[in-house]
Short mmCIF file of C-alpha atoms in Angstrom, two decimals:
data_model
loop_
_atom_site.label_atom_id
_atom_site.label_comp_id
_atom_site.label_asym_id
_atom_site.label_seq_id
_atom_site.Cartn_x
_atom_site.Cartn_y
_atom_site.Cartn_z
CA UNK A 1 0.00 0.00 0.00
CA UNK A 2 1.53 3.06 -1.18
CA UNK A 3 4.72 1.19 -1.61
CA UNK A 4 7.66 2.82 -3.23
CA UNK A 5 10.63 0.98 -4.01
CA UNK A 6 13.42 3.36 -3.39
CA UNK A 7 15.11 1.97 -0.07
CA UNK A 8 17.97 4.29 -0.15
CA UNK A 9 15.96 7.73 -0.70
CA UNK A 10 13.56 6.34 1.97
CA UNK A 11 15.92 5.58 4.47
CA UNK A 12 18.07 8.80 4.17
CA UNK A 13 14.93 11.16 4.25
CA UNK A 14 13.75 9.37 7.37
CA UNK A 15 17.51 9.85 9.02
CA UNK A 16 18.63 13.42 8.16
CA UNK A 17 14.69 15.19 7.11
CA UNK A 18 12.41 16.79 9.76
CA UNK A 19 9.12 15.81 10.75
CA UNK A 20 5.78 18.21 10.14
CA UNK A 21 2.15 17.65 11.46
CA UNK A 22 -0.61 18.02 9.44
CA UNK A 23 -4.71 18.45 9.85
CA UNK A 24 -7.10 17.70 7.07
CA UNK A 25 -6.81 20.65 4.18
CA UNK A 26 -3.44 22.21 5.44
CA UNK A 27 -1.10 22.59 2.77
CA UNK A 28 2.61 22.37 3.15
CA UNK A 29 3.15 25.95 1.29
CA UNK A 30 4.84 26.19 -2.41
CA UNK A 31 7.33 23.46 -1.56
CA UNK A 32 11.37 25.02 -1.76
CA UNK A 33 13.73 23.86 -4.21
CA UNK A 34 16.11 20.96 -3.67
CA UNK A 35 13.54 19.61 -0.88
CA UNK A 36 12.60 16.42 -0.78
CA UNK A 37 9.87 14.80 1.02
CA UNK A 38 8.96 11.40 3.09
CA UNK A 39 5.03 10.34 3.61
CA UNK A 40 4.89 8.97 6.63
CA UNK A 41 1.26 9.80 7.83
CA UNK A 42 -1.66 9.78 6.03
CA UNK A 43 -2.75 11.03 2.56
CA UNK A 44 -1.87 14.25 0.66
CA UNK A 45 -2.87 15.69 -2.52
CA UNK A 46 -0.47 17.64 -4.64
CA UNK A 47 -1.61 20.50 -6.86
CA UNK A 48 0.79 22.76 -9.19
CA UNK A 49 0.41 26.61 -10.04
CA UNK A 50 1.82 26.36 -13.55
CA UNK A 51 2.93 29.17 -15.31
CA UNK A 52 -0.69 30.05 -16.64
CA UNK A 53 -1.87 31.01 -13.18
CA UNK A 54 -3.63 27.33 -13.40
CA UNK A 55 -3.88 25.34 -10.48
CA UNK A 56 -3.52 21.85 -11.49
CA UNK A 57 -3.80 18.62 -8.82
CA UNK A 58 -1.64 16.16 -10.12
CA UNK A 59 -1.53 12.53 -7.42
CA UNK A 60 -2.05 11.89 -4.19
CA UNK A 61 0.72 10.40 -1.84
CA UNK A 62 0.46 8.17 0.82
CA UNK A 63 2.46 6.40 3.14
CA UNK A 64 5.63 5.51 1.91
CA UNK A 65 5.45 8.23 -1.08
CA UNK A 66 8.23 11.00 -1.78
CA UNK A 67 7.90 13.66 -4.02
CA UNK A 68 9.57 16.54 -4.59
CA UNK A 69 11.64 15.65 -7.55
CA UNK A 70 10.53 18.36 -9.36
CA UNK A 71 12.16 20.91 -6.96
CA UNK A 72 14.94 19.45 -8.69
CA UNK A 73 14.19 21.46 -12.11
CA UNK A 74 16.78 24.47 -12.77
CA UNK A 75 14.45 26.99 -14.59
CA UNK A 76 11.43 28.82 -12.94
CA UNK A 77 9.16 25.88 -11.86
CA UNK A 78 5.59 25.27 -11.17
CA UNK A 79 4.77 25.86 -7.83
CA UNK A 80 3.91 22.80 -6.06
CA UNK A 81 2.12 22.22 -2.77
CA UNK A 82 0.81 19.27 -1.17
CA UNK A 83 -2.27 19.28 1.17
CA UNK A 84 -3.63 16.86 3.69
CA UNK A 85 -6.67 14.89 2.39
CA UNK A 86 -6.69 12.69 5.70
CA UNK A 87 -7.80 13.69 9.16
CA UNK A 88 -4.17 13.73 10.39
CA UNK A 89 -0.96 13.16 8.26
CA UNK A 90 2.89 13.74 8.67
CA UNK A 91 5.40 14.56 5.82
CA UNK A 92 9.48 14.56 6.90
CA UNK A 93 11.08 16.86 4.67
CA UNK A 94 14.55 16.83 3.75
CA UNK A 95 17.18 19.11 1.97
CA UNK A 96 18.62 17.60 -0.92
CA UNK A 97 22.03 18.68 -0.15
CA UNK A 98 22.10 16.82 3.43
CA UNK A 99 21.48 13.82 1.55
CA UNK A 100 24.04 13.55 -1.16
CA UNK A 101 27.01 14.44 2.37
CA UNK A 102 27.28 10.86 2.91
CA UNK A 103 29.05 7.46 1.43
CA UNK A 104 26.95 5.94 -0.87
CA UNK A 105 25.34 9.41 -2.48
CA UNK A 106 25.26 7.17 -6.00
CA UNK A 107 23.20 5.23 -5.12
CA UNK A 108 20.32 7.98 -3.68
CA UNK A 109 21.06 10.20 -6.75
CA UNK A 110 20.48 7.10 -9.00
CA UNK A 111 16.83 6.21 -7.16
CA UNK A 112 16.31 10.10 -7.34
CA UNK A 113 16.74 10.24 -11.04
CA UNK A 114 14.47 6.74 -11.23
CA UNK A 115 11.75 8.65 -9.21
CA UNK A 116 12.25 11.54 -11.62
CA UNK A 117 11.39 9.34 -14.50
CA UNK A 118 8.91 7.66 -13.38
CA UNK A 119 6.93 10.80 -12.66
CA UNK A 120 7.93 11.96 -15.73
CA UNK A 121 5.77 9.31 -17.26
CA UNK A 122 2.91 9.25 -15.67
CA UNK A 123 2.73 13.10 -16.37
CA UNK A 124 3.06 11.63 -19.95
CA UNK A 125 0.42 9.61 -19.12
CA UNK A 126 -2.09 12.31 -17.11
CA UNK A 127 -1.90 14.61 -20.46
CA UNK A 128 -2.20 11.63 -22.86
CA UNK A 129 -5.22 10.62 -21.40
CA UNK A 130 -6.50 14.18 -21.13
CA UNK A 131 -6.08 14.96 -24.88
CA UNK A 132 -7.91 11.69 -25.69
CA UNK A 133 -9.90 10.02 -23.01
CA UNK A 134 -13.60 10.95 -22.44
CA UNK A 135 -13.95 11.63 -18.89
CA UNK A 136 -15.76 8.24 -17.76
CA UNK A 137 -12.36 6.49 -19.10
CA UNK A 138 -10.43 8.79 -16.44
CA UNK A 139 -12.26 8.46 -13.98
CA UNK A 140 -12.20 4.48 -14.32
CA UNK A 141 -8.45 5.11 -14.65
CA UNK A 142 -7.54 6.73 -11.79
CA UNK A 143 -10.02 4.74 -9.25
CA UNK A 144 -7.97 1.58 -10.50
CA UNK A 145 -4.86 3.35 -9.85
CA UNK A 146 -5.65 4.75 -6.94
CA UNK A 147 -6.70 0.88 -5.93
CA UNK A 148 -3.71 0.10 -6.93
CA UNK A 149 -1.27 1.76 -5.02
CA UNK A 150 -3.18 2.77 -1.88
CA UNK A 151 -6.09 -0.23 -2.15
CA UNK A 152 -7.16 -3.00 0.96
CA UNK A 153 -9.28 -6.08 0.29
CA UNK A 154 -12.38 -6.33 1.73
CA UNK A 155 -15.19 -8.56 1.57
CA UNK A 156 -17.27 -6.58 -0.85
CA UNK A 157 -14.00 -5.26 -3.33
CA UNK A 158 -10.64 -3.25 -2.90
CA UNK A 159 -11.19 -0.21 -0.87
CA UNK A 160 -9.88 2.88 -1.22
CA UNK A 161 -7.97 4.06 2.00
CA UNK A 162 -6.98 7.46 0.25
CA UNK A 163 -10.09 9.60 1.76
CA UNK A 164 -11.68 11.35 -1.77
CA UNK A 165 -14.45 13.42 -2.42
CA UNK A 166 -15.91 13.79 -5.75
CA UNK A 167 -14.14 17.37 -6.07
CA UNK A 168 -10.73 15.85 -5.50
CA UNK A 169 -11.22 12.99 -7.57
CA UNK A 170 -12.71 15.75 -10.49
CA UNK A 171 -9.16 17.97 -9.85
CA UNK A 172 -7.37 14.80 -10.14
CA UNK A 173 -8.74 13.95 -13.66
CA UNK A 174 -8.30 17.46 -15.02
CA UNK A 175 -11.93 18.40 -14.56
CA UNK A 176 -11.71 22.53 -14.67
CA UNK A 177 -14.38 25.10 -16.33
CA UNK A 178 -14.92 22.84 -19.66
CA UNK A 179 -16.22 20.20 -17.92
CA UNK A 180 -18.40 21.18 -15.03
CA UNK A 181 -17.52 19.03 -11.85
CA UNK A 182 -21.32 17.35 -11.32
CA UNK A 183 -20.30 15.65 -14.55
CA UNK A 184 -17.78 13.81 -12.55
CA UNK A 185 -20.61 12.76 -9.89
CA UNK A 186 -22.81 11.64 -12.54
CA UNK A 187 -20.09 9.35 -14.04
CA UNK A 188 -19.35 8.29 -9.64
CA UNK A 189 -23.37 7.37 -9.84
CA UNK A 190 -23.31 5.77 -12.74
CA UNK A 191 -20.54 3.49 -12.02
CA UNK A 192 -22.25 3.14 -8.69
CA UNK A 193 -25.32 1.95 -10.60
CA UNK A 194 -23.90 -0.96 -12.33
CA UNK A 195 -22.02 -2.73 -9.38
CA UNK A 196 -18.72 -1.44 -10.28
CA UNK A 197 -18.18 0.66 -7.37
CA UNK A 198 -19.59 1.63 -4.00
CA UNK A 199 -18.66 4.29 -2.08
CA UNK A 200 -20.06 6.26 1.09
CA UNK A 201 -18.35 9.26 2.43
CA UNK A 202 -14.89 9.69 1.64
CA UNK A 203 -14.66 5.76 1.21
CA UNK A 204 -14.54 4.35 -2.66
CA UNK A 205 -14.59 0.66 -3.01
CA UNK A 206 -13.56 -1.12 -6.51
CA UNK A 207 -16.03 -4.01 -6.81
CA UNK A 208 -15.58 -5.19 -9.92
CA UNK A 209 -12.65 -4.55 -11.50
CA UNK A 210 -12.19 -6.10 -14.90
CA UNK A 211 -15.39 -3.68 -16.20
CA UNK A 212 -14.07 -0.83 -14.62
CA UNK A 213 -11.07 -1.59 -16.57
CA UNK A 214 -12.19 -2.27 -20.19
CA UNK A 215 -15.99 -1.10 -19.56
CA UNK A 216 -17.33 1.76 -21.60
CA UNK A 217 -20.51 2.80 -19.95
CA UNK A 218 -20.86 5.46 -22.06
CA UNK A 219 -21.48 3.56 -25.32
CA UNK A 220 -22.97 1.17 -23.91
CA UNK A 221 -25.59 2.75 -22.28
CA UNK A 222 -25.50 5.61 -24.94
CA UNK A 223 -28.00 7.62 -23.24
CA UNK A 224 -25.68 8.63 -20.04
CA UNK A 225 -25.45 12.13 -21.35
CA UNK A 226 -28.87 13.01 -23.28
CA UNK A 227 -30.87 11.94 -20.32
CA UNK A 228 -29.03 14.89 -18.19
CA UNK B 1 23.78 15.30 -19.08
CA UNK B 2 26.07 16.78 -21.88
CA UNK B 3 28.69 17.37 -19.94
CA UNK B 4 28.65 13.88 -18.23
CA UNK B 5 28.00 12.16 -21.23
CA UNK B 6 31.35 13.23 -22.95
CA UNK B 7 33.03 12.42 -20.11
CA UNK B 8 35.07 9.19 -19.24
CA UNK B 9 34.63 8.35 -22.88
CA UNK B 10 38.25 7.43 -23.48
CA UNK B 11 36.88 3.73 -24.57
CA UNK B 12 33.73 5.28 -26.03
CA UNK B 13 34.69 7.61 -28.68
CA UNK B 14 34.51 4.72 -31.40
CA UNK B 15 31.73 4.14 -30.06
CA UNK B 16 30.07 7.21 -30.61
CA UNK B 17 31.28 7.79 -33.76
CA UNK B 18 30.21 4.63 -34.99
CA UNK B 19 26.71 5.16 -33.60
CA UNK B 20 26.00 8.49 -35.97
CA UNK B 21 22.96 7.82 -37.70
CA UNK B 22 21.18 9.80 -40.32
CA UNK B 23 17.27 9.72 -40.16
CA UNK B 24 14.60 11.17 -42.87
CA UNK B 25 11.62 13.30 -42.20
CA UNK B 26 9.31 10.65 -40.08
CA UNK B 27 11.70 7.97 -39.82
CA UNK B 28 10.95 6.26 -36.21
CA UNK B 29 13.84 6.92 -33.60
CA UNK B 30 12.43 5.05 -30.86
CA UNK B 31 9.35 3.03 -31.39
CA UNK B 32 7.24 2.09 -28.50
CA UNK B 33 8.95 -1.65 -29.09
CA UNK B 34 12.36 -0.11 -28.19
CA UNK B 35 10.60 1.56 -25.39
CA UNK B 36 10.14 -1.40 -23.54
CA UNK B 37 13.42 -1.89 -22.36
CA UNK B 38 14.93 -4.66 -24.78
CA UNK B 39 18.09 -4.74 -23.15
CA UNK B 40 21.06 -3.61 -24.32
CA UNK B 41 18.86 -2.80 -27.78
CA UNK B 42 17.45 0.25 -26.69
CA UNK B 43 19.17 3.52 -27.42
CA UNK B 44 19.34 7.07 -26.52
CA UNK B 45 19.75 9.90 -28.97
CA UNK B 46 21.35 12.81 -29.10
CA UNK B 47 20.77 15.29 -31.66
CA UNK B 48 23.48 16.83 -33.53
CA UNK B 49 20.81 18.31 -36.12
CA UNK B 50 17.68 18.89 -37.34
CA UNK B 51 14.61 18.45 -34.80
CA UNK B 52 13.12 15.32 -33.28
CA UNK B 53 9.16 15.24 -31.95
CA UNK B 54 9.06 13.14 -29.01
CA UNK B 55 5.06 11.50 -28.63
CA UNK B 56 3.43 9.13 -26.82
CA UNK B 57 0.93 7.03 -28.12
CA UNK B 58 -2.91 6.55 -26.64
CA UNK B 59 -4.19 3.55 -26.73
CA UNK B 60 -6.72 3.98 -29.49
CA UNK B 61 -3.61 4.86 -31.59
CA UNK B 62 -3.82 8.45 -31.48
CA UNK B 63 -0.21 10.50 -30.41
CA UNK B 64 0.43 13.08 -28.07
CA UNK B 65 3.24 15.36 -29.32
CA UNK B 66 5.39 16.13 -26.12
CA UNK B 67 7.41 18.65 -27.49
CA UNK B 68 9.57 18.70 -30.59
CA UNK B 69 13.60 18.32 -29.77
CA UNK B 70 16.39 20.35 -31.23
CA UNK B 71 20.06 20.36 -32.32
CA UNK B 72 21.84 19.34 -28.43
CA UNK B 73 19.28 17.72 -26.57
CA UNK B 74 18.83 14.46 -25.87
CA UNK B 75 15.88 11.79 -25.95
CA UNK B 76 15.14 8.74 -24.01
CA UNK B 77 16.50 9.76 -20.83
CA UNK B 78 13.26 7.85 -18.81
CA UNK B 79 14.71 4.52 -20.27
CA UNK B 80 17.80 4.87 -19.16
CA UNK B 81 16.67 4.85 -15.97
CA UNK B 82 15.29 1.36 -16.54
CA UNK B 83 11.28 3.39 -16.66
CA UNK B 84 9.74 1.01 -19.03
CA UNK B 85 7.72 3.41 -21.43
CA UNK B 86 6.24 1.15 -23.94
CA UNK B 87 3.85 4.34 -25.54
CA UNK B 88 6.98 6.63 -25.98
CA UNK B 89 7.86 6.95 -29.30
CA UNK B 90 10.27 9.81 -31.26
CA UNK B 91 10.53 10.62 -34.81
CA UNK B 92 12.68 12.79 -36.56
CA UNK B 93 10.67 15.90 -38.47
CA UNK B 94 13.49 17.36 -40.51
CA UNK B 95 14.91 15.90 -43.80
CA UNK B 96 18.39 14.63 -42.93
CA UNK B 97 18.51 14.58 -39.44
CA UNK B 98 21.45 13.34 -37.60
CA UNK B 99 22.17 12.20 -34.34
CA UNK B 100 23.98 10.15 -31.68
CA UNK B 101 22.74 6.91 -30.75
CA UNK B 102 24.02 5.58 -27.69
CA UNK B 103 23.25 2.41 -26.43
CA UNK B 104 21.73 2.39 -23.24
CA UNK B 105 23.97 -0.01 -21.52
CA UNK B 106 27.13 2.45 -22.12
CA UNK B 107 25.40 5.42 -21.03
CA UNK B 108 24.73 4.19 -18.04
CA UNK B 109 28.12 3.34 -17.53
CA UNK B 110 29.13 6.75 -18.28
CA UNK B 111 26.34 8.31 -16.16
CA UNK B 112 27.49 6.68 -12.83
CA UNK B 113 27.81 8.89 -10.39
CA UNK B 114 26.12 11.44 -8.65
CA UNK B 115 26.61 14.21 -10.41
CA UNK B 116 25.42 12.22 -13.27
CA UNK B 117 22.28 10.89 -11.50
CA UNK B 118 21.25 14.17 -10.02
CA UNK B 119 21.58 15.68 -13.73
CA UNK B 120 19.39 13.44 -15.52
CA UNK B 121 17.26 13.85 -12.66
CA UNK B 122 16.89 17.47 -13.10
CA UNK B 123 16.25 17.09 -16.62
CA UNK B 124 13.79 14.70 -16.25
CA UNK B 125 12.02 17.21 -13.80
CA UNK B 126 12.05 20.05 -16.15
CA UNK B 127 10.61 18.12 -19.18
CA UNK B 128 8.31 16.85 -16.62
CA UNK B 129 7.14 20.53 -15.78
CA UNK B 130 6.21 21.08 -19.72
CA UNK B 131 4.51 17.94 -19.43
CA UNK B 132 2.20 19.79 -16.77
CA UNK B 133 2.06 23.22 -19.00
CA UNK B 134 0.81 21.33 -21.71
CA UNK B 135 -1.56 19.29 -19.19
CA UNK B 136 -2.87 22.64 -18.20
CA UNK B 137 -3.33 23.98 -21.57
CA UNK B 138 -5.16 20.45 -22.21
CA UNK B 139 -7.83 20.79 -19.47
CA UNK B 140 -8.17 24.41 -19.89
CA UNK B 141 -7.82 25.76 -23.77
CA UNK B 142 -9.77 25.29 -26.37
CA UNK B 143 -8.11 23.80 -30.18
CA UNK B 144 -7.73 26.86 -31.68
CA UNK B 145 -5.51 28.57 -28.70
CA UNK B 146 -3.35 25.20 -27.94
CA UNK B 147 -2.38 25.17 -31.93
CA UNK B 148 -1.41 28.79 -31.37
CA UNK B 149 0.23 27.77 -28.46
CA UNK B 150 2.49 25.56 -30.36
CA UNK B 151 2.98 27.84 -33.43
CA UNK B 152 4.58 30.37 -30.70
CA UNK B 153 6.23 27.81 -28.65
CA UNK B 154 7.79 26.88 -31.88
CA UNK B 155 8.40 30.41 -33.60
CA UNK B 156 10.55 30.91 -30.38
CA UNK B 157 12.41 28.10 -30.67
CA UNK B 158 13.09 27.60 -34.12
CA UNK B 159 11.95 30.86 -35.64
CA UNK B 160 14.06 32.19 -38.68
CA UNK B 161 13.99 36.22 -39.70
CA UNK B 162 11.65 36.30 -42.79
CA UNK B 163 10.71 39.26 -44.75
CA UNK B 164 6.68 38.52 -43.78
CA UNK B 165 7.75 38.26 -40.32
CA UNK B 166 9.13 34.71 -38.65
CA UNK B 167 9.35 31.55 -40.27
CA UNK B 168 9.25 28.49 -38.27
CA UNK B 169 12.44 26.90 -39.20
CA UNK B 170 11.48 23.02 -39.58
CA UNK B 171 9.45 20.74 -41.97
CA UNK B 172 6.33 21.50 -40.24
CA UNK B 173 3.36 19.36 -41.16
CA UNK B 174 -0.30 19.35 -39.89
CA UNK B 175 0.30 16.07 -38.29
CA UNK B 176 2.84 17.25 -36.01
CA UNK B 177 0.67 19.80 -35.11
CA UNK B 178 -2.05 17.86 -34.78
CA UNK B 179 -0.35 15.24 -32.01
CA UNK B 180 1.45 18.70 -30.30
CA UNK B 181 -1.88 19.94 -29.72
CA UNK B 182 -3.72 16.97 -29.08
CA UNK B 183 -6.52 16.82 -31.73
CA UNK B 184 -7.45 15.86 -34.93
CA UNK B 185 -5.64 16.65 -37.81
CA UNK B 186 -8.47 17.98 -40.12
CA UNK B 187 -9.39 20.28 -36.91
CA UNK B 188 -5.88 21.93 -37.20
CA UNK B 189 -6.39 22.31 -40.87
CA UNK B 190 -9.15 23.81 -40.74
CA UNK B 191 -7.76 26.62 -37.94
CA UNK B 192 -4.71 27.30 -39.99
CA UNK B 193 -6.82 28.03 -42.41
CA UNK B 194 -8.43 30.55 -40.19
CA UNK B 195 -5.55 31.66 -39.12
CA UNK B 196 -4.44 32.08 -42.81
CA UNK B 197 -7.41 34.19 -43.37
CA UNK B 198 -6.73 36.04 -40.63
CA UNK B 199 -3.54 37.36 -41.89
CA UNK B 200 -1.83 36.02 -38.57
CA UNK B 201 -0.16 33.32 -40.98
CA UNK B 202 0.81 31.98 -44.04
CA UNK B 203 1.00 28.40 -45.11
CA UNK B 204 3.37 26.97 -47.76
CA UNK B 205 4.57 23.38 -48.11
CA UNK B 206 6.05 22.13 -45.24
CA UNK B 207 6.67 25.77 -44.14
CA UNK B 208 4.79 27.97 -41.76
CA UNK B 209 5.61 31.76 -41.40
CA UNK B 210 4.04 33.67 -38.83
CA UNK B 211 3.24 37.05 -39.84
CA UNK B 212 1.55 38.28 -36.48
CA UNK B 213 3.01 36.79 -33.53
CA UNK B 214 1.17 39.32 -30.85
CA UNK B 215 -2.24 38.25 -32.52
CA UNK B 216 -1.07 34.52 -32.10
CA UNK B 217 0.22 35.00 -28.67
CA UNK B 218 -3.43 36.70 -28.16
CA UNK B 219 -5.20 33.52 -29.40
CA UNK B 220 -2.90 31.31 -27.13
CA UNK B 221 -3.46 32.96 -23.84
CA UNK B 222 0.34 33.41 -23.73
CA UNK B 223 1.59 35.21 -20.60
#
């Protein structure tokens, strides 16, 4: 659950980086350059102010995640900000620079540059779908994702532990003033509708996974859209 | 990367040299095949001239243009760090471009150290950031502005002084215009056409020369 595979990173953040308390909907502030940082606690959503004046949420970390790579960038970057989505959460935040004083730098600069390009593509990814997915498709996308990294079987399915509301989940598939944000709660109730998902509060559970993967409600149904 | 890539490369130079490739306008650089990490197979490019559009391919077949690569920069750099990208794809756009090839397994070798690490990772987080402009410009802008977004992207990096005002200095098609802005080809015909009308451009084969960049920065929402 929220697994990362980058031992090295992990384990110097956690020795040299700081620890910060958070409560539900505090944000970290434009995160500084060359600052990397540990989830330890919790659930946070990062958003970007790109260059446009555009405020874009990108993921959402959990336990185990570290972002911050993109302080990394030498131009005039994005700024980035992570807020708490949980009830509690802590971050430990690290400066690059204390990490790379020790033996065995190579290896943390080599996981660094991994994390970088991993990122990298799913950003690929985010703006591929974007350009060509309709937003039922993203939706579906990022609920299987989101399953997939921070997801615990149940009886009924794979639940969510990431806490969501519909207006996070619309940010986080690039919903903004071209596609009005019910839209997004419509598709929610629609998947809701044919078994593939159930969800109450901030809890979404992944039922049945397989249609949520390959299903197209959309043209199936046909009639999603023209009966709203 | 440059810097660290030309270094140590006492036992590479033949190397190099013998990896100089020529490509023609479209040829396939990396295919998504390539992408997936073959081994020691898989290559990464660095180009010496011309221009190189760097895509990734949907799943229904249609291509995102990432951004379109010129003389000095290099492509590839996620597989090198073993990120299996099997929907990355590059192609060159120019006649007669050239490049570097080098095989993954020696650039590695010359990458490894920290300095090298930290570089590519730096790279990789500024081509990730253009990734997010053009995410932004994808949620938010409508056809007509994101293709003028491109055209002044474009004119600033590979404009040429022409008498009717800038031309963009590669073998610009519709199609690469089409995946850089994320639609449909005959959409992008149709709004150069427009923009033709306009006066803001003028279309010749393979050529594009932009005649009224403030009106095209107007149309793009550029800042």
């Amino acid at each position: 659950m929220g697994q990362q595979n980058y031992p090295q990173l992990t384990r110097r953040i956690k020795s040299n980086g700081k620890a910060l308390n958070f409560v539900r909907n505090q944000s970290t502030g434009v995160i500084p350059r060359d600052e990397l940082v540990l989830v330890q606690a919790g659930y946070f959503i990062l958003t970007a102010t790109v260059s446009s004046g555009e405020c874009l949420t990108l993921q959402i970390y959990g336990p185990g995640c570290i972002l911050g790579e993109f302080t990394l960038a030498r131009h005039e970057m994005d700024k980035r900000e992570a807020v708490c989505i949980s009830k509690y959460g802590q971050l430990i935040s690290a400066d690059l620079k204390r990490l790379m004083d020790n033996p065995g730098q190579t290896d943390v600069a080599r996981e660094l540059a991994i994390l970088a390009a991993s990122r990298h593509r799913d950003a690929c990814d985010m703006a591929n779908r974007l350009a060509y997915d309709r937003l039922d498709i993203r939706i579906a996308a990022v609920l299987l994702d989101l399953a997939d990294k921070f997801g615990e079987s149940s009886e009924t399915g794979v639940e969510i532990q990431a806490p969501l509301t519909h207006e996070t989940l619309a940010r986080l598939v690039g919903v903004t003033t071209l596609i009005s944000r019910p839209n997004v709660s419509r598709v929610m109730h629609h998947f809701k509708q044919l078994g593939w998902i159930a969800y109450w509060g901030r809890r979404i559970t992944i039922i049945r996974h397989d249609e949520l993967r390959g299903g197209y409600p959309i043209e199936r149904e046909g009639s999603l859209w023209k009966k709203h | 990367m440059e810097k660290t890539l030309t270094r140590n490369t006492d036992g590479l130079v033949g190397l190099l040299e013998q990896h100089d490739r020529q490509f023609g306008a479209r040829s396939m650089l990396l295919s998504p095949k390539q992408s997936l990490i073959d081994g020691d197979s898989a290559t990464i490019y660095k180009i010496k001239s011309g221009s190189v559009i760097s895509c990734f391919r949907h799943e229904s077949g249609k291509c995102l243009g990432l951004e379109v690569h010129g003389s000095g920069e290099i492509i590839g750099l996620p597989m090198l760090m073993g990120i299996a990208v099997p929907e990355y794809f590059a192609c060159a756009v120019d006649k007669n471009t050239r490049v570097n090839g080098y095989p993954i397994s020696a650039a590695r070798l010359m990458i490894d150290d920290p300095a090298g690490y930290l570089d590519i990772a730096r790279r990789l987080a500024e081509a990730s950031g253009r990734v997010l402009n053009k995410i932004s410009r994808l949620a938010s802008l409508k056809i007509k502005s994101r293709l003028a977004w491109e055209l002044v992207s474009l004119t600033g990096k590979f404009g040429l002084p022409h008498p009717e005002g800038t031309l963009i200095g590669l073998r610009v098609t519709h199609w690469i215009l089409a995946w850089l802005a994320g639609a449909a080809r005959e959409n992008i015909s149709g709004t150069l056409e427009r923009f033709q009308r306009e006066g803001v451009v003028r279309l010749g084969r393979y050529e594009i020369v932009v005649k009224n960049l403030p009106r095209l920065r107007e149309a793009a929402h550029w800042e």
